[in-house]
């Protein structure tokens, strides 16, 4: 096992003390950050979120390695959350006593009960506090599961647990990772970790899972992306860039992205993945180029631009990121987008076209269009479909990928509006009696047997196969606020509040409308609790959305094709 050479004190047991570069939060004068000279000599000082990738790639930051200062991003569409700002909710750390739903206090109590400590310091939250079921791996800290918990703590002015989590998982990244006799890439982040306590020696260690213990041995492709996104959220929320500036964090970002940006046989800028590589971590036909991974990849690339130093090794990585973002945004907006006009075009496709002038570039057979899509597609609205590869389009709706597409600005403003239009038009199908469908529609009968391998957990309208997941509430709320449609989020939260606490915070709901608590759903599921809290806090203070949302890059021009869901 290799050890990470952090700029911190590490004792013989591997315990990490506070980094020298991380001062006490309360003692930092963050106003000095605003006084740092900007490296770009331009007429109007714009944030990195607003500057184009083209402009960035030709800037003095990339041409001159001596100019190492980085522009700190400020989302222009919402005000930055103030440093140390706490939620207005009536929680132990609140200062305003905001009158809120009685569920909020109960949710905070439940969230704090899920906190995990390592040698006296909080390092995360376990997946579920449900002692009525076999624990399996629900007593571990999952990288993706902790994200809504981390955002809740950041919004409530409690950044320490998030900083500790980022540092501990960074340390785990440096471990030697083997599955059977195969060694994983250096940049792979763990899917989860657990604190192991030896009562005899009174000694605590971290035990990480990189996929070698996971059900089905699925690869945690999304973990590294969530880590980068959370690092940027931490920096944005606290105003403290010292963590991201640590050489170890800079190296961690580069290692994660090196796995994705290396050259190979790919003919597309999207990432090729195996099944079960993300939140949908079982066999569900998402192999290939799943929308969730592409959207997270896009967002992680944009977040990396904001936290990477643009000198030395960082400069070369930034240049690769800029090129990939241009190609990826064009590919996703062109080939993954579906609205009524595009659906009609695919319906009329000719096949077996050859040459670069082909319209049906992936040779999709029109007869493969599923019948449900014609009725599901509204006159005004659209979404990014689940997967696109040679001769294959997965037309299913996936909530996480479409929400992240909005937050990362992978979707154009017009496409973002169309996604919101679709959710409103298909409220019964996608929200129903509990937000939000992880995917739609469910697969069943013979297709279910072939695609899932007769998975008894993913039967129709259950779990990942059309189940309703309350955790997605925070992503929906953030997307609604970013698109100026908070009333949609408010309506969805009211639907959730009618049952979520009464049902003891289930992991997911079953049924076409999400009416039934899932047949294998854990109770007191941490990210269901945290997702609700984050959604409520964002509605209370929309500036919190700036932690997880990026403004559109002006140079990533939308596809010129017009559609019925776009307005002039």
PDB file of C-alpha atoms in Angstrom, residues 285-439:
ATOM      1  CA  UNK A 285     -28.836  -1.562 -20.165  1.00  0.00           C
ATOM      2  CA  UNK A 286     -26.896   1.646 -19.509  1.00  0.00           C
ATOM      3  CA  UNK A 287     -23.650   0.292 -20.939  1.00  0.00           C
ATOM      4  CA  UNK A 288     -22.085   2.287 -23.765  1.00  0.00           C
ATOM      5  CA  UNK A 289     -22.367   6.059 -23.434  1.00  0.00           C
ATOM      6  CA  UNK A 290     -24.911   6.663 -20.626  1.00  0.00           C
ATOM      7  CA  UNK A 291     -26.247  10.195 -20.256  1.00  0.00           C
ATOM      8  CA  UNK A 292     -25.533  10.283 -16.498  1.00  0.00           C
ATOM      9  CA  UNK A 293     -21.816   9.672 -16.989  1.00  0.00           C
ATOM     10  CA  UNK A 294     -21.535  12.089 -19.926  1.00  0.00           C
ATOM     11  CA  UNK A 295     -23.256  14.890 -17.994  1.00  0.00           C
ATOM     12  CA  UNK A 296     -21.146  14.291 -14.874  1.00  0.00           C
ATOM     13  CA  UNK A 297     -18.010  14.137 -17.034  1.00  0.00           C
ATOM     14  CA  UNK A 298     -18.936  17.447 -18.636  1.00  0.00           C
ATOM     15  CA  UNK A 299     -19.596  19.089 -15.268  1.00  0.00           C
ATOM     16  CA  UNK A 300     -16.403  17.699 -13.723  1.00  0.00           C
ATOM     17  CA  UNK A 301     -14.385  19.081 -16.641  1.00  0.00           C
ATOM     18  CA  UNK A 302     -15.893  22.527 -16.154  1.00  0.00           C
ATOM     19  CA  UNK A 303     -15.388  22.418 -12.388  1.00  0.00           C
ATOM     20  CA  UNK A 304     -11.778  21.326 -12.907  1.00  0.00           C
ATOM     21  CA  UNK A 305     -11.176  24.437 -15.003  1.00  0.00           C
ATOM     22  CA  UNK A 306     -12.218  26.503 -12.005  1.00  0.00           C
ATOM     23  CA  UNK A 307     -10.022  24.810  -9.412  1.00  0.00           C
ATOM     24  CA  UNK A 308      -6.955  23.741 -11.401  1.00  0.00           C
ATOM     25  CA  UNK A 309      -3.942  26.016 -11.372  1.00  0.00           C
ATOM     26  CA  UNK A 310      -3.086  27.029 -14.914  1.00  0.00           C
ATOM     27  CA  UNK A 311       0.659  26.584 -14.655  1.00  0.00           C
ATOM     28  CA  UNK A 312       3.092  23.692 -14.938  1.00  0.00           C
ATOM     29  CA  UNK A 313       1.301  20.357 -15.188  1.00  0.00           C
ATOM     30  CA  UNK A 314      -2.049  22.086 -14.764  1.00  0.00           C
ATOM     31  CA  UNK A 315      -1.549  24.080 -17.955  1.00  0.00           C
ATOM     32  CA  UNK A 316      -1.359  20.984 -20.149  1.00  0.00           C
ATOM     33  CA  UNK A 317      -4.404  19.473 -18.445  1.00  0.00           C
ATOM     34  CA  UNK A 318      -6.412  22.690 -18.928  1.00  0.00           C
ATOM     35  CA  UNK A 319      -5.626  22.675 -22.655  1.00  0.00           C
ATOM     36  CA  UNK A 320      -6.901  19.080 -22.920  1.00  0.00           C
ATOM     37  CA  UNK A 321     -10.040  19.969 -20.964  1.00  0.00           C
ATOM     38  CA  UNK A 322     -10.830  22.942 -23.208  1.00  0.00           C
ATOM     39  CA  UNK A 323     -10.549  20.829 -26.368  1.00  0.00           C
ATOM     40  CA  UNK A 324     -12.654  18.022 -24.928  1.00  0.00           C
ATOM     41  CA  UNK A 325     -15.381  20.361 -23.709  1.00  0.00           C
ATOM     42  CA  UNK A 326     -15.828  21.861 -27.163  1.00  0.00           C
ATOM     43  CA  UNK A 327     -16.144  18.420 -28.748  1.00  0.00           C
ATOM     44  CA  UNK A 328     -18.320  16.984 -25.973  1.00  0.00           C
ATOM     45  CA  UNK A 329     -20.792  19.867 -25.894  1.00  0.00           C
ATOM     46  CA  UNK A 330     -21.292  19.675 -29.669  1.00  0.00           C
ATOM     47  CA  UNK A 331     -21.733  15.899 -29.594  1.00  0.00           C
ATOM     48  CA  UNK A 332     -24.231  15.888 -26.721  1.00  0.00           C
ATOM     49  CA  UNK A 333     -26.301  18.809 -28.001  1.00  0.00           C
ATOM     50  CA  UNK A 334     -26.387  17.364 -31.511  1.00  0.00           C
ATOM     51  CA  UNK A 335     -26.895  13.633 -31.052  1.00  0.00           C
ATOM     52  CA  UNK A 336     -28.367  13.056 -27.580  1.00  0.00           C
ATOM     53  CA  UNK A 337     -31.034  15.757 -27.774  1.00  0.00           C
ATOM     54  CA  UNK A 338     -34.582  14.692 -28.599  1.00  0.00           C
ATOM     55  CA  UNK A 339     -37.679  16.837 -29.149  1.00  0.00           C
ATOM     56  CA  UNK A 340     -40.709  16.496 -31.364  1.00  0.00           C
ATOM     57  CA  UNK A 341     -38.957  17.662 -34.528  1.00  0.00           C
ATOM     58  CA  UNK A 342     -35.924  15.459 -33.959  1.00  0.00           C
ATOM     59  CA  UNK A 343     -38.158  12.490 -33.196  1.00  0.00           C
ATOM     60  CA  UNK A 344     -39.989  13.032 -36.473  1.00  0.00           C
ATOM     61  CA  UNK A 345     -36.657  13.276 -38.306  1.00  0.00           C
ATOM     62  CA  UNK A 346     -35.489   9.955 -36.827  1.00  0.00           C
ATOM     63  CA  UNK A 347     -38.843   8.398 -37.732  1.00  0.00           C
ATOM     64  CA  UNK A 348     -38.135   9.324 -41.380  1.00  0.00           C
ATOM     65  CA  UNK A 349     -34.450   8.346 -41.384  1.00  0.00           C
ATOM     66  CA  UNK A 350     -32.961   6.517 -44.327  1.00  0.00           C
ATOM     67  CA  UNK A 351     -30.453   3.797 -43.476  1.00  0.00           C
ATOM     68  CA  UNK A 352     -27.162   2.515 -44.880  1.00  0.00           C
ATOM     69  CA  UNK A 353     -25.890   6.018 -45.642  1.00  0.00           C
ATOM     70  CA  UNK A 354     -22.199   6.308 -46.370  1.00  0.00           C
ATOM     71  CA  UNK A 355     -19.848   9.359 -46.319  1.00  0.00           C
ATOM     72  CA  UNK A 356     -19.476  12.368 -44.058  1.00  0.00           C
ATOM     73  CA  UNK A 357     -22.697  13.874 -45.464  1.00  0.00           C
ATOM     74  CA  UNK A 358     -24.875  11.141 -43.903  1.00  0.00           C
ATOM     75  CA  UNK A 359     -27.872  12.440 -41.981  1.00  0.00           C
ATOM     76  CA  UNK A 360     -28.417   9.200 -40.061  1.00  0.00           C
ATOM     77  CA  UNK A 361     -24.854   9.186 -38.765  1.00  0.00           C
ATOM     78  CA  UNK A 362     -25.311   6.249 -36.367  1.00  0.00           C
ATOM     79  CA  UNK A 363     -27.396   4.173 -38.787  1.00  0.00           C
ATOM     80  CA  UNK A 364     -30.323   3.996 -36.401  1.00  0.00           C
ATOM     81  CA  UNK A 365     -33.149   1.837 -37.742  1.00  0.00           C
ATOM     82  CA  UNK A 366     -36.466   3.779 -37.545  1.00  0.00           C
ATOM     83  CA  UNK A 367     -38.352   0.563 -36.765  1.00  0.00           C
ATOM     84  CA  UNK A 368     -36.388   0.383 -33.496  1.00  0.00           C
ATOM     85  CA  UNK A 369     -38.229   3.438 -32.149  1.00  0.00           C
ATOM     86  CA  UNK A 370     -40.303   2.316 -29.136  1.00  0.00           C
ATOM     87  CA  UNK A 371     -44.038   2.935 -29.352  1.00  0.00           C
ATOM     88  CA  UNK A 372     -44.244   4.776 -26.021  1.00  0.00           C
ATOM     89  CA  UNK A 373     -41.969   7.624 -27.136  1.00  0.00           C
ATOM     90  CA  UNK A 374     -44.494   8.964 -29.660  1.00  0.00           C
ATOM     91  CA  UNK A 375     -47.111   9.567 -26.961  1.00  0.00           C
ATOM     92  CA  UNK A 376     -44.609  10.634 -24.302  1.00  0.00           C
ATOM     93  CA  UNK A 377     -43.040  13.427 -26.347  1.00  0.00           C
ATOM     94  CA  UNK A 378     -45.000  16.693 -25.834  1.00  0.00           C
ATOM     95  CA  UNK A 379     -45.365  19.382 -28.485  1.00  0.00           C
ATOM     96  CA  UNK A 380     -43.181  21.714 -26.428  1.00  0.00           C
ATOM     97  CA  UNK A 381     -40.388  20.041 -24.552  1.00  0.00           C
ATOM     98  CA  UNK A 382     -37.452  17.731 -24.983  1.00  0.00           C
ATOM     99  CA  UNK A 383     -34.683  15.875 -23.157  1.00  0.00           C
ATOM    100  CA  UNK A 384     -31.321  14.184 -23.511  1.00  0.00           C
ATOM    101  CA  UNK A 385     -31.923  10.512 -24.229  1.00  0.00           C
ATOM    102  CA  UNK A 386     -30.209   7.755 -22.294  1.00  0.00           C
ATOM    103  CA  UNK A 387     -27.602   6.488 -24.740  1.00  0.00           C
ATOM    104  CA  UNK A 388     -26.358   6.890 -28.313  1.00  0.00           C
ATOM    105  CA  UNK A 389     -23.982   4.516 -30.081  1.00  0.00           C
ATOM    106  CA  UNK A 390     -23.789   2.808 -33.484  1.00  0.00           C
ATOM    107  CA  UNK A 391     -27.254   1.537 -34.495  1.00  0.00           C
ATOM    108  CA  UNK A 392     -28.544   2.112 -30.958  1.00  0.00           C
ATOM    109  CA  UNK A 393     -30.508   4.848 -29.249  1.00  0.00           C
ATOM    110  CA  UNK A 394     -31.866   4.370 -25.740  1.00  0.00           C
ATOM    111  CA  UNK A 395     -34.853   6.729 -25.664  1.00  0.00           C
ATOM    112  CA  UNK A 396     -35.496   6.406 -21.920  1.00  0.00           C
ATOM    113  CA  UNK A 397     -35.614   9.516 -19.736  1.00  0.00           C
ATOM    114  CA  UNK A 398     -32.946   9.584 -17.001  1.00  0.00           C
ATOM    115  CA  UNK A 399     -33.498  12.263 -14.363  1.00  0.00           C
ATOM    116  CA  UNK A 400     -29.983  12.700 -12.988  1.00  0.00           C
ATOM    117  CA  UNK A 401     -28.346  13.123 -16.403  1.00  0.00           C
ATOM    118  CA  UNK A 402     -30.873  15.720 -17.536  1.00  0.00           C
ATOM    119  CA  UNK A 403     -30.681  17.723 -14.295  1.00  0.00           C
ATOM    120  CA  UNK A 404     -26.876  17.735 -14.385  1.00  0.00           C
ATOM    121  CA  UNK A 405     -27.044  18.768 -18.058  1.00  0.00           C
ATOM    122  CA  UNK A 406     -28.956  21.872 -16.948  1.00  0.00           C
ATOM    123  CA  UNK A 407     -26.719  22.658 -13.960  1.00  0.00           C
ATOM    124  CA  UNK A 408     -23.485  22.245 -15.926  1.00  0.00           C
ATOM    125  CA  UNK A 409     -24.865  24.176 -18.933  1.00  0.00           C
ATOM    126  CA  UNK A 410     -24.225  21.192 -21.152  1.00  0.00           C
ATOM    127  CA  UNK A 411     -27.781  21.975 -22.191  1.00  0.00           C
ATOM    128  CA  UNK A 412     -28.332  25.281 -23.953  1.00  0.00           C
ATOM    129  CA  UNK A 413     -30.766  27.711 -22.285  1.00  0.00           C
ATOM    130  CA  UNK A 414     -33.385  26.668 -24.830  1.00  0.00           C
ATOM    131  CA  UNK A 415     -32.808  22.977 -24.132  1.00  0.00           C
ATOM    132  CA  UNK A 416     -32.921  23.598 -20.375  1.00  0.00           C
ATOM    133  CA  UNK A 417     -36.295  25.300 -20.778  1.00  0.00           C
ATOM    134  CA  UNK A 418     -37.511  22.399 -22.919  1.00  0.00           C
ATOM    135  CA  UNK A 419     -36.525  19.882 -20.212  1.00  0.00           C
ATOM    136  CA  UNK A 420     -38.558  21.864 -17.673  1.00  0.00           C
ATOM    137  CA  UNK A 421     -41.467  21.975 -20.128  1.00  0.00           C
ATOM    138  CA  UNK A 422     -41.288  18.190 -20.437  1.00  0.00           C
ATOM    139  CA  UNK A 423     -41.379  17.702 -16.656  1.00  0.00           C
ATOM    140  CA  UNK A 424     -44.439  19.936 -16.364  1.00  0.00           C
ATOM    141  CA  UNK A 425     -46.174  18.261 -19.313  1.00  0.00           C
ATOM    142  CA  UNK A 426     -45.444  14.752 -18.027  1.00  0.00           C
ATOM    143  CA  UNK A 427     -45.881  15.417 -14.301  1.00  0.00           C
ATOM    144  CA  UNK A 428     -47.884  12.257 -13.614  1.00  0.00           C
ATOM    145  CA  UNK A 429     -45.311  10.064 -15.326  1.00  0.00           C
ATOM    146  CA  UNK A 430     -42.122  11.640 -13.909  1.00  0.00           C
ATOM    147  CA  UNK A 431     -43.265  12.940 -10.501  1.00  0.00           C
ATOM    148  CA  UNK A 432     -46.593  11.324  -9.698  1.00  0.00           C
ATOM    149  CA  UNK A 433     -47.052  10.796  -5.956  1.00  0.00           C
ATOM    150  CA  UNK A 434     -43.338  10.919  -5.074  1.00  0.00           C
ATOM    151  CA  UNK A 435     -40.564  12.743  -6.944  1.00  0.00           C
ATOM    152  CA  UNK A 436     -38.648  11.730  -8.997  1.00  0.00           C
ATOM    153  CA  UNK A 437     -38.508   8.854 -11.494  1.00  0.00           C
ATOM    154  CA  UNK A 438     -34.884   7.778 -11.852  1.00  0.00           C
ATOM    155  CA  UNK A 439     -35.753   6.662 -15.388  1.00  0.00           C
TER     156      UNK A 439
END
